[in-house]
CSV table of C-alpha atoms and ligand atoms in Angstrom, one decimal:
chain,number,residue,atom,x,y,z
A,1,ASN,CA,-17.5,31.1,-37.5
A,2,ASP,CA,-19.9,28.2,-36.9
A,3,ALA,CA,-17.1,25.9,-36.1
A,4,ALA,CA,-15.2,28.3,-33.8
A,5,PRO,CA,-16.8,27.2,-30.4
A,6,GLY,CA,-15.9,23.5,-31.1
A,7,ALA,CA,-12.5,24.4,-32.4
A,8,GLU,CA,-11.9,26.4,-29.3
A,9,ARG,CA,-13.0,23.4,-27.1
A,10,ILE,CA,-10.6,21.2,-29.0
A,11,ALA,CA,-7.8,23.7,-28.6
A,12,VAL,CA,-8.3,23.9,-24.9
A,13,TYR,CA,-8.5,20.1,-24.6
A,14,GLN,CA,-5.2,19.7,-26.6
A,15,ALA,CA,-3.5,22.4,-24.5
A,16,GLN,CA,-4.7,20.5,-21.2
A,17,SER,CA,-3.6,17.1,-22.6
A,18,ASP,CA,-0.3,18.6,-23.8
A,19,GLN,CA,0.2,20.0,-20.3
A,20,ALA,CA,-0.7,16.6,-18.8
A,21,TYR,CA,1.8,14.9,-21.2
A,22,GLN,CA,4.6,17.5,-20.3
A,23,ARG,CA,3.9,16.8,-16.6
A,24,ARG,CA,4.2,13.1,-17.0
A,25,ILE,CA,7.5,13.5,-18.9
A,26,ARG,CA,9.0,15.8,-16.3
A,27,LEU,CA,7.8,13.6,-13.4
A,28,ALA,CA,9.2,10.5,-15.1
A,29,ARG,CA,12.5,12.1,-15.5
A,30,ASP,CA,12.8,13.6,-12.0
A,31,LEU,CA,11.7,10.5,-10.4
A,32,ARG,CA,15.0,8.9,-11.3
A,33,TYR,CA,16.7,11.5,-9.1
A,34,ALA,CA,14.1,11.7,-6.4
A,35,ALA,CA,15.9,9.4,-4.0
A,36,GLN,CA,19.3,11.0,-4.4
A,37,HIS,CA,17.8,14.5,-3.9
A,38,HIS,CA,16.2,13.2,-0.7
A,39,GLU,CA,12.6,13.9,-1.9
A,40,LEU,CA,11.3,10.5,-0.9
A,41,SER,CA,9.9,9.7,2.6
A,42,ALA,CA,7.7,7.0,4.1
A,43,VAL,CA,4.5,7.5,6.2
A,44,PHE,CA,2.9,5.0,8.4
A,45,GLN,CA,-0.8,4.3,8.7
A,46,PRO,CA,-2.0,2.2,11.6
A,47,LYS,CA,-4.0,-1.0,11.2
A,48,LEU,CA,-6.3,-1.6,14.2
A,49,ASP,CA,-6.8,-5.2,15.3
A,50,LEU,CA,-10.6,-5.2,16.3
A,51,ALA,CA,-10.4,-8.2,18.6
A,52,SER,CA,-7.7,-6.8,20.8
A,53,GLY,CA,-8.3,-3.1,20.2
A,54,GLU,CA,-4.5,-2.8,19.6
A,55,VAL,CA,-2.4,-1.4,16.8
A,56,ARG,CA,0.4,-4.0,16.1
A,57,GLN,CA,0.7,-3.3,12.4
A,58,VAL,CA,1.2,-0.3,10.2
A,59,GLU,CA,1.3,0.2,6.4
A,60,ALA,CA,4.3,2.2,5.0
A,61,LEU,CA,3.2,4.4,2.2
A,62,MET,CA,5.7,6.5,0.0
A,63,ARG,CA,5.6,10.3,-0.4
A,64,TRP,CA,7.5,12.3,-3.0
A,65,GLN,CA,8.0,15.9,-2.1
A,66,HIS,CA,9.1,17.5,-5.5
A,67,SER,CA,11.4,20.5,-5.1
A,68,GLN,CA,9.3,22.6,-7.5
A,69,LEU,CA,6.0,20.8,-7.9
A,70,GLY,CA,5.3,20.0,-4.2
A,71,MET,CA,3.8,16.8,-3.0
A,72,ILE,CA,3.1,14.2,-5.6
A,73,ARG,CA,0.7,11.5,-4.8
A,74,PRO,CA,1.6,7.8,-5.3
A,75,ASP,CA,-1.5,7.3,-7.4
A,76,GLU,CA,0.3,9.5,-9.9
A,77,PHE,CA,4.0,8.5,-9.6
A,78,ILE,CA,3.9,4.9,-8.9
A,79,PRO,CA,2.0,4.0,-12.2
A,80,LEU,CA,4.7,6.2,-13.9
A,81,ALA,CA,7.5,4.4,-12.2
A,82,GLU,CA,6.0,1.1,-13.1
A,83,GLN,CA,6.0,2.2,-16.8
A,84,THR,CA,9.6,3.6,-16.9
A,85,GLY,CA,11.1,0.9,-14.7
A,86,SER,CA,12.1,3.3,-11.9
A,87,ILE,CA,9.9,1.2,-9.6
A,88,THR,CA,12.7,-1.2,-9.0
A,89,MET,CA,14.6,1.7,-7.4
A,90,LEU,CA,11.7,2.9,-5.5
A,91,THR,CA,11.0,-0.4,-3.9
A,92,GLU,CA,14.6,-0.7,-2.9
A,93,TRP,CA,14.5,2.7,-1.3
A,94,MET,CA,11.3,1.7,0.5
A,95,ILE,CA,12.8,-1.5,1.9
A,96,VAL,CA,15.9,0.4,3.2
A,97,ALA,CA,13.6,3.0,4.8
A,98,VAL,CA,11.2,0.3,6.3
A,99,LEU,CA,14.0,-1.7,7.7
A,100,SER,CA,16.0,1.1,9.2
A,101,GLN,CA,12.7,2.4,10.8
A,102,LEU,CA,12.1,-1.1,12.2
A,103,ARG,CA,15.7,-1.3,13.5
A,104,ASP,CA,15.1,2.0,15.3
A,105,TRP,CA,11.7,0.9,16.7
A,106,ILE,CA,12.9,-2.5,17.9
A,107,ASP,CA,15.9,-0.9,19.6
A,108,ARG,CA,13.6,1.5,21.5
A,109,GLY,CA,11.2,-1.4,22.5
A,110,ILE,CA,8.4,-0.4,20.0
A,111,HIS,CA,7.3,-3.7,18.3
A,112,LEU,CA,5.2,-3.0,15.1
A,113,GLN,CA,5.0,-5.1,12.0
A,114,VAL,CA,5.5,-3.0,8.9
A,115,ALA,CA,3.9,-3.7,5.7
A,116,MET,CA,4.9,-2.2,2.3
A,117,ASN,CA,3.5,-2.4,-1.2
A,118,LEU,CA,5.2,-4.3,-4.0
A,119,SER,CA,4.7,-4.0,-7.8
A,120,ALA,CA,4.5,-6.5,-10.6
A,121,ARG,CA,8.1,-6.0,-11.4
A,122,ASP,CA,9.2,-6.9,-8.0
A,123,LEU,CA,7.3,-10.1,-8.1
A,124,ASP,CA,8.5,-11.0,-11.5
A,125,ASP,CA,12.1,-10.7,-10.4
A,126,PRO,CA,13.5,-14.1,-9.2
A,127,GLU,CA,16.2,-12.5,-7.3
A,128,PHE,CA,13.8,-10.3,-5.2
A,129,PRO,CA,13.1,-12.7,-2.3
A,130,ARG,CA,16.8,-13.5,-1.7
A,131,ARG,CA,17.5,-9.8,-1.7
A,132,VAL,CA,14.9,-9.1,0.9
A,133,GLU,CA,16.3,-12.0,3.1
A,134,ARG,CA,19.8,-10.5,2.8
A,135,MET,CA,18.6,-7.2,3.8
A,136,LEU,CA,16.7,-8.5,6.8
A,137,ARG,CA,19.7,-10.4,7.9
A,138,ALA,CA,22.1,-7.4,7.4
A,139,GLN,CA,19.8,-5.4,9.8
A,140,GLN,CA,19.3,-8.4,12.1
A,141,ILE,CA,15.5,-8.1,11.8
A,142,SER,CA,13.3,-11.1,12.3
A,143,PRO,CA,11.2,-11.6,9.0
A,144,ASP,CA,8.0,-11.7,11.0
A,145,TYR,CA,8.3,-8.0,11.4
A,146,LEU,CA,7.9,-7.4,7.7
A,147,ALA,CA,4.7,-7.8,5.7
A,148,LEU,CA,4.4,-7.3,1.9
A,149,GLU,CA,1.1,-6.3,0.1
A,150,VAL,CA,0.5,-7.4,-3.5
A,151,THR,CA,-2.4,-6.6,-5.7
A,152,GLU,CA,-4.2,-9.3,-7.7
A,153,SER,CA,-3.3,-7.3,-11.0
A,154,ALA,CA,0.4,-7.4,-10.1
A,155,VAL,CA,0.3,-11.1,-9.6
A,156,MET,CA,-1.7,-11.7,-12.7
A,157,ARG,CA,1.1,-10.1,-15.0
A,158,ASP,CA,3.2,-13.3,-14.6
A,159,PRO,CA,1.2,-15.6,-12.0
A,160,GLN,CA,3.6,-18.5,-11.9
A,161,ALA,CA,6.7,-16.2,-11.2
A,162,SER,CA,4.7,-14.3,-8.7
A,163,ILE,CA,3.6,-17.3,-6.9
A,164,ASP,CA,7.0,-18.8,-6.8
A,165,SER,CA,8.4,-15.5,-5.2
A,166,LEU,CA,5.6,-15.3,-2.8
A,167,LEU,CA,6.2,-18.9,-1.7
A,168,VAL,CA,9.9,-18.1,-1.0
A,169,LEU,CA,8.9,-14.9,0.9
A,170,ARG,CA,6.2,-16.8,2.8
A,171,ASP,CA,8.7,-19.5,3.8
A,172,LEU,CA,11.2,-16.9,5.1
A,173,GLY,CA,8.4,-15.9,7.7
A,174,ILE,CA,7.3,-12.7,6.0
A,175,SER,CA,3.6,-11.9,6.1
A,176,LEU,CA,1.8,-11.5,2.8
A,177,SER,CA,-1.5,-9.8,2.0
A,178,VAL,CA,-3.6,-9.4,-1.2
A,179,ASP,CA,-4.2,-5.7,-1.5
A,180,ASP,CA,-7.1,-3.9,-3.2
A,181,TYR,CA,-9.1,-7.2,-3.2
A,182,GLY,CA,-12.1,-7.0,-5.6
A,183,THR,CA,-10.7,-4.5,-8.1
A,184,GLY,CA,-8.6,-6.9,-10.3
A,185,TYR,CA,-9.5,-9.6,-12.7
A,186,SER,CA,-8.2,-12.7,-10.8
A,187,SER,CA,-10.4,-15.7,-10.2
A,188,LEU,CA,-11.2,-17.4,-7.0
A,189,ALA,CA,-8.7,-20.1,-8.2
A,190,THR,CA,-5.9,-17.6,-8.3
A,191,LEU,CA,-6.8,-16.3,-4.8
A,192,LYS,CA,-6.8,-19.9,-3.5
A,193,SER,CA,-3.4,-20.5,-5.0
A,194,LEU,CA,-1.8,-17.4,-3.4
A,195,PRO,CA,0.2,-18.2,-0.3
A,196,VAL,CA,-1.1,-15.2,1.7
A,197,GLN,CA,-2.5,-14.8,5.2
A,198,ASP,CA,-4.4,-11.6,4.8
A,199,LEU,CA,-7.0,-10.3,2.3
A,200,LYS,CA,-7.4,-6.5,2.2
A,201,ILE,CA,-10.8,-5.4,0.8
A,202,ASP,CA,-10.3,-2.5,-1.5
A,203,LYS,CA,-11.5,0.9,0.0
A,204,SER,CA,-13.9,1.5,-3.0
A,205,PHE,CA,-16.2,-1.1,-1.3
A,206,VAL,CA,-15.7,0.2,2.2
A,207,LEU,CA,-15.9,4.1,1.9
A,208,GLN,CA,-19.8,4.1,1.9
A,209,LEU,CA,-20.3,0.8,3.6
A,210,ALA,CA,-22.8,2.0,6.1
A,211,GLU,CA,-25.0,3.8,3.4
A,212,ASN,CA,-24.7,1.6,0.3
A,213,SER,CA,-26.4,-1.8,0.5
A,214,ASP,CA,-24.6,-3.2,-2.5
A,215,ASP,CA,-21.2,-2.5,-1.0
A,216,ALA,CA,-22.4,-4.0,2.3
A,217,VAL,CA,-23.4,-7.3,0.6
A,218,ILE,CA,-19.9,-7.4,-1.2
A,219,VAL,CA,-18.1,-6.8,1.9
A,220,LYS,CA,-20.1,-9.2,4.1
A,221,SER,CA,-19.6,-12.1,1.5
A,222,THR,CA,-15.9,-11.3,1.1
A,223,ILE,CA,-15.4,-11.5,4.9
A,224,GLU,CA,-17.1,-14.9,4.9
A,225,LEU,CA,-15.3,-16.1,1.9
A,226,ALA,CA,-11.9,-15.1,3.4
A,227,HIS,CA,-12.6,-16.6,6.7
A,228,ASN,CA,-13.8,-19.9,5.1
A,229,MET,CA,-10.5,-20.0,3.2
A,230,GLY,CA,-8.6,-19.5,6.5
A,231,LEU,CA,-7.6,-15.8,5.6
A,232,ARG,CA,-7.6,-12.8,7.9
A,233,VAL,CA,-9.6,-9.9,6.7
A,234,ILE,CA,-8.3,-6.2,6.6
A,235,ALA,CA,-10.7,-3.5,5.5
A,236,GLU,CA,-9.2,-0.2,4.2
A,237,GLY,CA,-11.0,3.1,3.8
A,238,ILE,CA,-12.7,3.3,7.1
A,239,GLU,CA,-13.8,6.9,7.2
A,240,ASN,CA,-16.5,7.0,9.8
A,241,ALA,CA,-17.8,5.4,13.1
A,242,GLY,CA,-20.7,3.7,11.1
A,243,SER,CA,-18.5,1.5,8.9
A,244,LEU,CA,-16.3,0.8,11.9
A,245,ALA,CA,-19.1,-0.6,14.0
A,246,TRP,CA,-20.6,-2.4,10.9
A,247,LEU,CA,-17.2,-4.2,10.3
A,248,LYS,CA,-16.7,-5.1,14.0
A,249,ALA,CA,-20.2,-6.7,14.1
A,250,ARG,CA,-19.3,-8.8,11.0
A,251,HIS,CA,-16.1,-10.0,12.6
A,252,CYS,CA,-13.7,-8.2,10.2
A,253,ASP,CA,-10.3,-8.8,11.8
A,254,VAL,CA,-8.4,-5.5,11.1
A,255,VAL,CA,-9.3,-2.1,10.0
A,256,GLN,CA,-7.3,0.9,8.4
A,257,GLY,CA,-8.6,4.3,7.5
A,258,TYR,CA,-8.7,8.0,8.1
A,259,PHE,CA,-11.3,7.5,10.9
A,260,ILE,CA,-8.6,5.6,12.8
A,261,SER,CA,-5.7,7.8,11.6
A,262,ARG,CA,-4.2,9.2,8.4
A,263,PRO,CA,-0.8,8.0,7.4
A,264,LEU,CA,1.7,9.7,9.7
A,265,SER,CA,5.5,10.4,10.0
A,266,ALA,CA,7.2,8.0,12.4
A,267,ALA,CA,7.4,10.4,15.1
A,268,ASP,CA,3.7,11.4,14.8
A,269,LEU,CA,2.7,7.8,14.8
A,270,GLU,CA,4.7,7.2,18.1
A,271,ARG,CA,2.8,10.2,19.6
A,272,TRP,CA,-0.5,9.0,18.2
A,273,MET,CA,0.0,5.5,19.8
A,274,ASP,CA,0.8,7.0,23.1
A,275,GLU,CA,-2.3,9.3,23.1
A,276,THR,CA,-4.9,7.0,21.6
A,277,ARG,CA,-4.2,3.5,22.7
A,278,GLY,CA,-7.4,1.6,23.1
A,279,THR,CA,-9.9,4.4,22.3
A,280,PHE,CA,-11.4,2.8,19.3
A,281,VAL,CA,-12.8,-0.5,20.5
B,301,LIG,P1,-2.8,1.1,-1.1
B,301,LIG,O1,-1.6,0.2,-0.8
B,301,LIG,O2,-4.1,0.4,-1.3
B,301,LIG,O3,-2.8,2.0,0.2
B,301,LIG,C1,-4.0,2.6,0.6
B,301,LIG,C2,-4.2,4.0,0.1
B,301,LIG,O4,-5.5,4.4,0.7
B,301,LIG,C3,-3.2,5.0,0.7
B,301,LIG,O5,-3.2,6.0,-0.3
B,301,LIG,C4,-3.8,5.6,1.9
B,301,LIG,O6,-3.4,6.8,2.2
B,301,LIG,C5,-5.3,5.6,1.4
B,301,LIG,N1,-6.3,5.5,2.6
B,301,LIG,C6,-6.2,5.0,3.8
B,301,LIG,N2,-7.2,5.1,4.5
B,301,LIG,C7,-8.2,5.9,3.7
B,301,LIG,C8,-9.4,6.4,3.9
B,301,LIG,O7,-10.1,6.2,5.0
B,301,LIG,N3,-10.0,7.0,2.9
B,301,LIG,C9,-9.4,7.4,1.8
B,301,LIG,N4,-10.2,8.0,0.7
B,301,LIG,N5,-8.1,6.8,1.4
B,301,LIG,C10,-7.6,6.2,2.5
B,301,LIG,P2,-1.7,6.5,-0.8
B,301,LIG,O8,-0.7,6.6,0.3
B,301,LIG,O9,-2.1,7.7,-1.6
B,301,LIG,O10,-1.2,5.4,-1.8
B,301,LIG,C11,-2.0,5.0,-2.9
B,301,LIG,C12,-1.5,3.8,-3.5
B,301,LIG,O11,-0.2,3.9,-4.1
B,301,LIG,C13,-1.3,2.6,-2.5
B,301,LIG,O12,-2.5,2.0,-2.3
B,301,LIG,C14,-0.4,1.7,-3.3
B,301,LIG,O13,-1.0,1.0,-4.3
B,301,LIG,C15,0.6,2.8,-3.9
B,301,LIG,N6,1.8,3.0,-3.1
B,301,LIG,C16,2.0,3.8,-2.0
B,301,LIG,N7,3.3,3.7,-1.5
B,301,LIG,C17,3.8,2.6,-2.3
B,301,LIG,C18,5.1,2.0,-2.4
B,301,LIG,O14,6.0,2.3,-1.6
B,301,LIG,N8,5.4,1.1,-3.3
B,301,LIG,C19,4.3,0.8,-4.2
B,301,LIG,N9,4.7,-0.2,-5.1
B,301,LIG,N10,3.1,1.2,-4.2
B,301,LIG,C20,2.9,2.2,-3.3
B,302,LIG,MG1,-1.4,-1.4,0.3
B,303,LIG,MG1,-5.2,-1.2,-0.8
B,304,LIG,MG1,-4.7,0.8,-3.7
């Protein structure tokens, strides 16, 4: 009798972790068919250039609308896809989606650079850069319309292979960014060796920027470090006017966050750009 409450808690915990496990198994399996079942889509979040007040770039982010389980967030399915190997297929799906969106925009006189996220496996694959080159050529899209975002941890899995791939991609004329900067374990030496143009400060340092003095110190020094290394700085996770003003005063180059806009479908993005051009600076 004494042990009953504890045992009950353990039973509840086991039921929950069992459920979480079952969900992971199911998602891992269904993910393999998500593309064929037309359950994937791309949304686009504007990146605001603070000097000009213009949006010239967007980040493409993947969405998975599961037929029974509803919308699954990338923070849940991307790590699963990385573990199971489905990520290669998801990246391929995303490149096709981004390039066909770009083709459509360019044909209609809309000139935006689109960034997409890569995973460690994409960077470790020595064929990847040439595949991207072929796909750009097939759609007749100039490489400077495309940007690729890589995290420090993705690079660190196989730094040499990653840097080799990044060099080829950069030489093609594709823009490269380090994503989620500050959350990984790479050194300044690694950062220095990466052939990137942009450094994206992780949103965990930006969300409470105006209220948290530790975050403010980190972001301020990161902006200075990046500028001294000749990199452009992008801050993600701008949720209020306070952090926007703060970043502008400290010469951050580009901002991205819910305060500017949430990620939008292509049609909603076009409407948003028509309506809000220039209101933020
Ligand atoms: P990320 O590349 O760092 O993308 C930024 C994430 O922050 C996005 O989440 C975006 O919706 C969210 N975000 C933007 N502004 C704000 C803000 O003001 N406040 C808050 N709280 N969040 C904001 P999302 O779309 O859920 O994606 C999460 C992560 O999943 C991405 O982080 C990226 O690492 C990964 N991901 C998304 N799409 C892809 C993809 O196509 N391929 C790969 N490999 N990874 C992807
Ligand atoms: Mg990103
Ligand atoms: Mg990020
Ligand atoms: Mg992230």
